[in-house]
Coordinates of C-alpha atoms and ligand atoms in Angstrom, one line a residue:
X1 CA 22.2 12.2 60.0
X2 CA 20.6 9.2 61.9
X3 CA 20.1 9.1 65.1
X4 CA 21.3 6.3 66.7
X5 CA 22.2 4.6 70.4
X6 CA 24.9 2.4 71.8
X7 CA 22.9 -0.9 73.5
X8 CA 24.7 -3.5 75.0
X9 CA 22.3 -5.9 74.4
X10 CA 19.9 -8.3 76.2
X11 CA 22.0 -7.4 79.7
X12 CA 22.1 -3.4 79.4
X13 CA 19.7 -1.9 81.5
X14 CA 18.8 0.2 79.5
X15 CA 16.6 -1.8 77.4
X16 CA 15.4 -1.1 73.6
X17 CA 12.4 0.0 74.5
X18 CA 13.7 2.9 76.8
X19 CA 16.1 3.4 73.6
X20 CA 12.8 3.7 70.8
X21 CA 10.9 5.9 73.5
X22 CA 14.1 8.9 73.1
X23 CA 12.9 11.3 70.8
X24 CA 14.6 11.1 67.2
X25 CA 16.0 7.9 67.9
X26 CA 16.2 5.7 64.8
X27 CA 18.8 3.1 65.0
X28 CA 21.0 0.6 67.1
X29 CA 24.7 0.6 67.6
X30 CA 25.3 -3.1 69.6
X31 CA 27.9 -6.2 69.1
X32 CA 28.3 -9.9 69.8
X33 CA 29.8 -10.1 72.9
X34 CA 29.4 -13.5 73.9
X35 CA 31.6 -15.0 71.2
X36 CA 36.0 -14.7 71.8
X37 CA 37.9 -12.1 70.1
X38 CA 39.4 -13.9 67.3
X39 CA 36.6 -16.3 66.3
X40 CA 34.0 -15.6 63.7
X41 CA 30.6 -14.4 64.5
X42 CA 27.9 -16.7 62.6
X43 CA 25.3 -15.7 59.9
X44 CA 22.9 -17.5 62.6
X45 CA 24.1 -15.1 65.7
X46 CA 23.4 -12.0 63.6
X47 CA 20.2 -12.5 62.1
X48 CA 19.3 -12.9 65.6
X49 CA 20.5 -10.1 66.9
X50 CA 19.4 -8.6 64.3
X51 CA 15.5 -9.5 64.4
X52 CA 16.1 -8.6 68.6
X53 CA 16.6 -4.6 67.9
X54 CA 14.3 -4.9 64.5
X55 CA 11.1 -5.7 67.3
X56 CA 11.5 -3.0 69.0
X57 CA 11.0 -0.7 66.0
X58 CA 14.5 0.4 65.7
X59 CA 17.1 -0.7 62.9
X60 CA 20.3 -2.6 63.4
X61 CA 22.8 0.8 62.5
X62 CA 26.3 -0.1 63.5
X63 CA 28.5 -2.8 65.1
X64 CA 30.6 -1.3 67.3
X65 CA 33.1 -3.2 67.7
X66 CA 34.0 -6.4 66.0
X67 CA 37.4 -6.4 67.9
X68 CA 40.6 -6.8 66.1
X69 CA 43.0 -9.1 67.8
X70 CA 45.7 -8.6 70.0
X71 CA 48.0 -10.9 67.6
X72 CA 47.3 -8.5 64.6
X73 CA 48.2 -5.6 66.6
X74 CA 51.3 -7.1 67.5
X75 CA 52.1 -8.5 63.9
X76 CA 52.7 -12.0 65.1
X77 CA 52.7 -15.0 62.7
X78 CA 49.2 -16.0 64.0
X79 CA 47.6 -12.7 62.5
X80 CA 46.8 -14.2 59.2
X81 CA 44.2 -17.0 60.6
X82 CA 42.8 -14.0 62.5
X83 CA 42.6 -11.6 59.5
X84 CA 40.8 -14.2 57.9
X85 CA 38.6 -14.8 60.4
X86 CA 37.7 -11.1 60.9
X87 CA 36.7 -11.0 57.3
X88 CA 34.8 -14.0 57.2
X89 CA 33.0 -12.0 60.4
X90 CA 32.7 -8.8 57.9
X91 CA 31.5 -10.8 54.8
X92 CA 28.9 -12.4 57.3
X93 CA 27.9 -8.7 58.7
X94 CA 27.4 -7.7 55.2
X95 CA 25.3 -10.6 54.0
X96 CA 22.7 -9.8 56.6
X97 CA 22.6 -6.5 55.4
X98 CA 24.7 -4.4 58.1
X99 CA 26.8 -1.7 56.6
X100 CA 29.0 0.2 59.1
X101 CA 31.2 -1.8 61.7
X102 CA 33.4 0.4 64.1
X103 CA 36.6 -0.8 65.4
X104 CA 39.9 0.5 67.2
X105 CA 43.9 -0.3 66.8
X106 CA 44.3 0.5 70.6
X107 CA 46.9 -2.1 72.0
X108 CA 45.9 -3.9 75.1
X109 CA 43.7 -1.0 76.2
X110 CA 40.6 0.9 74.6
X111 CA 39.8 3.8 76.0
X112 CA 40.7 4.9 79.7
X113 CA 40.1 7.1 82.2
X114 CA 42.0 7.8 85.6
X115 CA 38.0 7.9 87.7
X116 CA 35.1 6.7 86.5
X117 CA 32.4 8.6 89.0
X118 CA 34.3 12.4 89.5
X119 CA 31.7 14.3 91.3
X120 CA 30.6 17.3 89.0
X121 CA 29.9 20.7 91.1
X122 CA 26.3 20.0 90.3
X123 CA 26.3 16.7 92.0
X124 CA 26.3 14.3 89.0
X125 CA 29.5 11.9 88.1
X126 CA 31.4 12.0 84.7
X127 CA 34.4 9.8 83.7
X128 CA 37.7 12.0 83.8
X129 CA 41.6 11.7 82.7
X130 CA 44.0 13.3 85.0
X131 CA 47.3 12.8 83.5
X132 CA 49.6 13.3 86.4
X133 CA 47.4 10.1 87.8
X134 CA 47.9 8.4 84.9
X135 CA 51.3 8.4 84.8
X136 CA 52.0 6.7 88.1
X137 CA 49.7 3.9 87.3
X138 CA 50.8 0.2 86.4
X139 CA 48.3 -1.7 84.4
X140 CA 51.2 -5.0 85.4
X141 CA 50.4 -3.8 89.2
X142 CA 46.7 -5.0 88.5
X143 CA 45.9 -0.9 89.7
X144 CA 43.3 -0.2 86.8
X145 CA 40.0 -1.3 87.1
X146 CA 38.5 0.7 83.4
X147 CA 35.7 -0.2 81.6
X148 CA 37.1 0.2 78.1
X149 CA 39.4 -2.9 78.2
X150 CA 39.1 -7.0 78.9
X151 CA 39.6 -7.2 82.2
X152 CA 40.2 -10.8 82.2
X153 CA 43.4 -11.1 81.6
X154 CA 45.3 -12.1 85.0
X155 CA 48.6 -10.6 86.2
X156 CA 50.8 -12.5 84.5
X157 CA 48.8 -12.3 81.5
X158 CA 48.8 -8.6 82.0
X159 CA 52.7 -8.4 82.0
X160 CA 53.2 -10.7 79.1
X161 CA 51.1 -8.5 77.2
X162 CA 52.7 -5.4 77.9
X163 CA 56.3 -7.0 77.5
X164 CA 55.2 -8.4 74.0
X165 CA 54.5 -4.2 72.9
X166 CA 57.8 -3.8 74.1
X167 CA 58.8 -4.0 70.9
X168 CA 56.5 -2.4 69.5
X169 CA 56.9 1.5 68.3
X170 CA 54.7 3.5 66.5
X171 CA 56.2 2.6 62.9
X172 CA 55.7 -0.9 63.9
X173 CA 51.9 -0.2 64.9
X174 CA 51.5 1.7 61.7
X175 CA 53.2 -1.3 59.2
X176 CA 50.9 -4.2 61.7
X177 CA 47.7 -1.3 60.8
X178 CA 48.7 -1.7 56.8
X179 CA 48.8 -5.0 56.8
X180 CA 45.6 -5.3 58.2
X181 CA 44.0 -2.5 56.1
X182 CA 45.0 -4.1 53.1
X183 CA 43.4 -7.2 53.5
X184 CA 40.5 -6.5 55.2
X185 CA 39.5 -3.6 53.0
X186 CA 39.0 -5.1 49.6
X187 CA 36.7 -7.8 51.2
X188 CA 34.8 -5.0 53.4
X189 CA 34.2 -3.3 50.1
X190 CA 33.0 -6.6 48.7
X191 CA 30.9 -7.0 51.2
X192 CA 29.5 -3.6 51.5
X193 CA 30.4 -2.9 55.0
X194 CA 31.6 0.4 55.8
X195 CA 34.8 0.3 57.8
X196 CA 34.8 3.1 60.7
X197 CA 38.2 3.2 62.7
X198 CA 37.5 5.0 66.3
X199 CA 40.2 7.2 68.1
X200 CA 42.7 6.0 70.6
X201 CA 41.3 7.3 73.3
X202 CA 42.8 9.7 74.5
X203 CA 44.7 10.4 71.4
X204 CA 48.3 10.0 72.9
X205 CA 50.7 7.1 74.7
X206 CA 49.6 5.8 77.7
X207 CA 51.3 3.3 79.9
X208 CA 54.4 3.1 77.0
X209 CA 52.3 1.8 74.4
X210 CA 52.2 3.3 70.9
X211 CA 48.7 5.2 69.9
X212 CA 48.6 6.4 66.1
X213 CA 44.7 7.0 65.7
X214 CA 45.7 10.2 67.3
X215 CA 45.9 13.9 65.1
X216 CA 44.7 15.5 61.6
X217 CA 48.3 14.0 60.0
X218 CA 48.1 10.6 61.3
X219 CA 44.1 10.7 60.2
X220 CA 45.2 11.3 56.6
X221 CA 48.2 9.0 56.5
X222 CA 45.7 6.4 57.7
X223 CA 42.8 7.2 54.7
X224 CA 45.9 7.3 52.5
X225 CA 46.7 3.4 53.4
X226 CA 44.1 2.6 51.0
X227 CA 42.3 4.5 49.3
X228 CA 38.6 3.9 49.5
X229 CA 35.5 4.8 51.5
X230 CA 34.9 1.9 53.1
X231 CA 38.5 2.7 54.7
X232 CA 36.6 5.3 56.7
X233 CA 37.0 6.8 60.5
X234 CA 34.3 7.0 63.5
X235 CA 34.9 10.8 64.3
X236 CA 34.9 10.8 67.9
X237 CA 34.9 14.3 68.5
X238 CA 35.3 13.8 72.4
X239 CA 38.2 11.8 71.7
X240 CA 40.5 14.1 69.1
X241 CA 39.7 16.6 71.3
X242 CA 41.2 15.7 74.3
X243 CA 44.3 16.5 73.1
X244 CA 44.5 20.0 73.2
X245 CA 46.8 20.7 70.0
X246 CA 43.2 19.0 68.3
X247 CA 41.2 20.9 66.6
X248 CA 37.9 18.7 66.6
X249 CA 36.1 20.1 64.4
X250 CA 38.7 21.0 61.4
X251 CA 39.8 17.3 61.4
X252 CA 35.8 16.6 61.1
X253 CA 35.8 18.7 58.0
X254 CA 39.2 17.2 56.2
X255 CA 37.5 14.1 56.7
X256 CA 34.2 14.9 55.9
X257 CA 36.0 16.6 52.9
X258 CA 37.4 13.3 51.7
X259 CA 34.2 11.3 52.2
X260 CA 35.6 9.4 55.1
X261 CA 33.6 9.9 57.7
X262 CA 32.0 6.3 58.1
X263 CA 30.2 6.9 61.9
X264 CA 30.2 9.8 64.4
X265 CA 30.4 9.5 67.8
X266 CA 29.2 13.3 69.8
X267 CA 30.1 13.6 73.5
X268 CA 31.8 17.0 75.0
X269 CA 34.7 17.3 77.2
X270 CA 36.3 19.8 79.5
X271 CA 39.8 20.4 78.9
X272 CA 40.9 21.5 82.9
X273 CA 44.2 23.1 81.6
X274 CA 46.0 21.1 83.7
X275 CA 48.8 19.6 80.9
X276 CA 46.1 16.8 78.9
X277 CA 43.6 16.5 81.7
X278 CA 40.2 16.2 80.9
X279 CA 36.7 15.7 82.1
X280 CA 34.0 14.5 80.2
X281 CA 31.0 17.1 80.5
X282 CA 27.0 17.2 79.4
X283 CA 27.2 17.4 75.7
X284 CA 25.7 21.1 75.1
X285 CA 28.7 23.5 73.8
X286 CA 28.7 26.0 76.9
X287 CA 29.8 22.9 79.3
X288 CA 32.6 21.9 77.8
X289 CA 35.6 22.5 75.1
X290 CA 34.2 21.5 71.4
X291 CA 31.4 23.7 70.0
X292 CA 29.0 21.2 69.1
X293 CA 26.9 23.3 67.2
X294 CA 29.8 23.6 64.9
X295 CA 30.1 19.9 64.6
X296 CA 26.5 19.5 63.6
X297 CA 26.5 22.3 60.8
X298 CA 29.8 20.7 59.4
X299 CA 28.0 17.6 58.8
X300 CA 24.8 19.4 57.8
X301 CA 27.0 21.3 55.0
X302 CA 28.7 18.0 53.7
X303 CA 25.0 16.5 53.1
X304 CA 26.3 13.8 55.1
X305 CA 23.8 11.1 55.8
X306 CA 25.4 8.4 58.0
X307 CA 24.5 7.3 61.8
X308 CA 25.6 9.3 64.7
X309 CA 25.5 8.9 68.2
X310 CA 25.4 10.6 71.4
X311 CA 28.4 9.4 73.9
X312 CA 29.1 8.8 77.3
X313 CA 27.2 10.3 79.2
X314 CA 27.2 11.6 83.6
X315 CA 25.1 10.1 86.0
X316 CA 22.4 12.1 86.5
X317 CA 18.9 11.8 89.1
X318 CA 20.4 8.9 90.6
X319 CA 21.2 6.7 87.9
X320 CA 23.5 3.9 88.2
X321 CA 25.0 1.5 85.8
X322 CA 27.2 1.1 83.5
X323 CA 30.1 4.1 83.3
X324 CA 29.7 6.4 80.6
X325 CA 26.6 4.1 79.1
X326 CA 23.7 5.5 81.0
X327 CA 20.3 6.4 79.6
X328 CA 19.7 9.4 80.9
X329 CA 22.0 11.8 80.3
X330 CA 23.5 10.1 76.5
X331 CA 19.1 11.2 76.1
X332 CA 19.8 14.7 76.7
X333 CA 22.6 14.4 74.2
X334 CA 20.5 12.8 71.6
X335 CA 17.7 15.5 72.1
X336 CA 20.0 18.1 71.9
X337 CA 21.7 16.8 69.1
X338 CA 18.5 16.3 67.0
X339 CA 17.6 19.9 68.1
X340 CA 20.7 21.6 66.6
X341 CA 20.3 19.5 63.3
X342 CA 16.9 20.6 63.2
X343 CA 17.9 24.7 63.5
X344 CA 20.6 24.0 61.2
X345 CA 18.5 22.8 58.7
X346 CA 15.7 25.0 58.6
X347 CA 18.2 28.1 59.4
X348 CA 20.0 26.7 55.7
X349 CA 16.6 27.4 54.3
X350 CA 15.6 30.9 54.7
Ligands
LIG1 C1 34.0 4.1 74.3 C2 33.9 3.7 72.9 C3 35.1 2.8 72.5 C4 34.8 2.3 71.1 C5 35.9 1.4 70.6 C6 35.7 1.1 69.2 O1 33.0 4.5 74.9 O2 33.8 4.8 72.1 O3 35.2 1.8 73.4 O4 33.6 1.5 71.2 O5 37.1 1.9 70.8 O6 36.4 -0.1 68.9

């Protein structure tokens, strides 16, 4: 595996050089985002960002996220100016030699979360999802303030959004997802750009709206909508298993199984038992509800090679910033991480 880190650029706080100085850290996970969800992102812009993470010693890994457009979601005529936009964006990625770009099928929200600074028992704060609170929110009531999603849309904006999925069920989302796949695809291949679709997050409705990046069978109906590895997933294992009918770790291994896993993405949660309430925990196994060093050992046993990264992390010694996108607790993750890869490797040698 690589190690790798989410940056958020010239802005994050956490700056590169904090990234390099993380023990086992090879690579970069980043975006564009200075340049409008629809429009293409230049050979120019890249190449810069690009050479940006390249001086501080680390290597461009991922692109997380080139965003897919509302419009595409929602299968309106406008998509096909978009698609080709995005794959101009892809061919682009590919020409300055990036090979794995993340992205989501989420409509209007990515992920979310019902608090974004729960105080832990030890005193630190973690992003959790209470469902009971989630079900009396109203995104049209302007009541969520989350970090996930573009909080620039206005009110108004807000409910025409939501009115437009109105029409929109699952079967829609999944036919508006094909269409998508089967253009984009072919030129990712082309291109030599690993596609990595991430979770929704959580993996169930929320608000109404359809979610379909959600179980093991909707996983495989996806990889099945064209057949090819660069039609991979991210496994977020924090994601799949907030759901508790998930099992994290065997939808890891059917994907791993069938050469799709593109990009992981390693955070724990705590499942509270409370219906689908979560909380997101420190990553190490005894805190929370996925056995990590499971996770590690199935990618150790499937040789698989590609970039992983530690997720969201608490807010530990004080730290402020960014929710979920810390440095100092996604550090303990990565050092962890790279300390169960190293025991499962030499352990697979004696
Ligand atoms: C949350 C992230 C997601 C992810 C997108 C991918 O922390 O894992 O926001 O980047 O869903 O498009």
């Amino acid at each position: 595996m690589e190690m790798t880190f989410r940056w958020y650029g010239n802005d994050d706080p956490v700056t590169l050089q904090n990234i390099k100085q993380i023990p086992g850290m090879k690579g970069i996970v980043t975006a564009i985002y200075d340049v409008p969800v629809g429009q293409v992102w230049s050979r120019e812009r890249i190449r810069q960002l690009k050479s940006d993470v390249e001086q501080s010693g680390l290597k461009l890994s991922v692109i997380e996220s080139v965003p897919v457009h509302e419009d595409i979601k929602l299968g309106r005529p406008t998509r096909d100016e978009l698609i080709d936009n995005y794959i101009q964006t892809i061919k682009n990625l590919g020409a300055e030699g990036i090979n794995v770009v993340c992205y989501n099928f989420m409509p209007v929200f990515d992920w979310t979360r019902t608090d974004l600074a729960y105080e832990l028992q030890d005193g630190s704060t973690a992003l959790i999802f209470e469902e009971e609170v989630a079900k009396k929110m109203d995104p049209v009531k302007g009541e969520l303030s989350l970090p996930g999603w573009d909080s620039s849309y206005s009110k108004e904006e807000m409910k025409a959004i939501m009115d437009a999925y109105s029409d929109v069920d699952e079967e829609t989302l999944w036919k508006n997802l094909e269409y998508f796949i089967k253009k984009v695809i072919p030129a990712a291949e082309e291109a030599g750009v690993k596609m990595a679709i991430h979770p929704d997050d959580p993996p169930y409705s929320i608000f109404g709206l359809p979610r379909i990046i959600t179980c093991k069978e909707n996983l495989e109906r996806f990889i099945n909508l064209y057949d090819s590895p660069y039609n991979g997933v991210t496994v977020c294992v924090g994601s799949y298993a907030s759901d508790p009918n998930n099992n994290a770790v065997e939808m890891l291994k059917a994907m791993l199984d069938k050469n799709r896993v593109n990009f992981m993405h390693a955070r724990n949660i705590k499942l509270t038992g409370e219906g689908k309430s979560f909380q997101e925990s420190a990553h190490p196994s005894e805190y929370g509800s996925i056995d990590m060093y499971e996770v590690v050992k199935a990618l150790h046993d499937a040789n698989w090679e590609g970039p992983i990264r530690p997720d969201h992390g608490r807010m530990i010694w004080g730290e402020t910033g960014r929710p979920g996108y810390g440095l100092f607790d996604r550090a303990l993750g990565a050092t962890y991480l790279h300390g169960l890869a190293e025991a499962v490797a030499k352990n697979a040698k004696q």
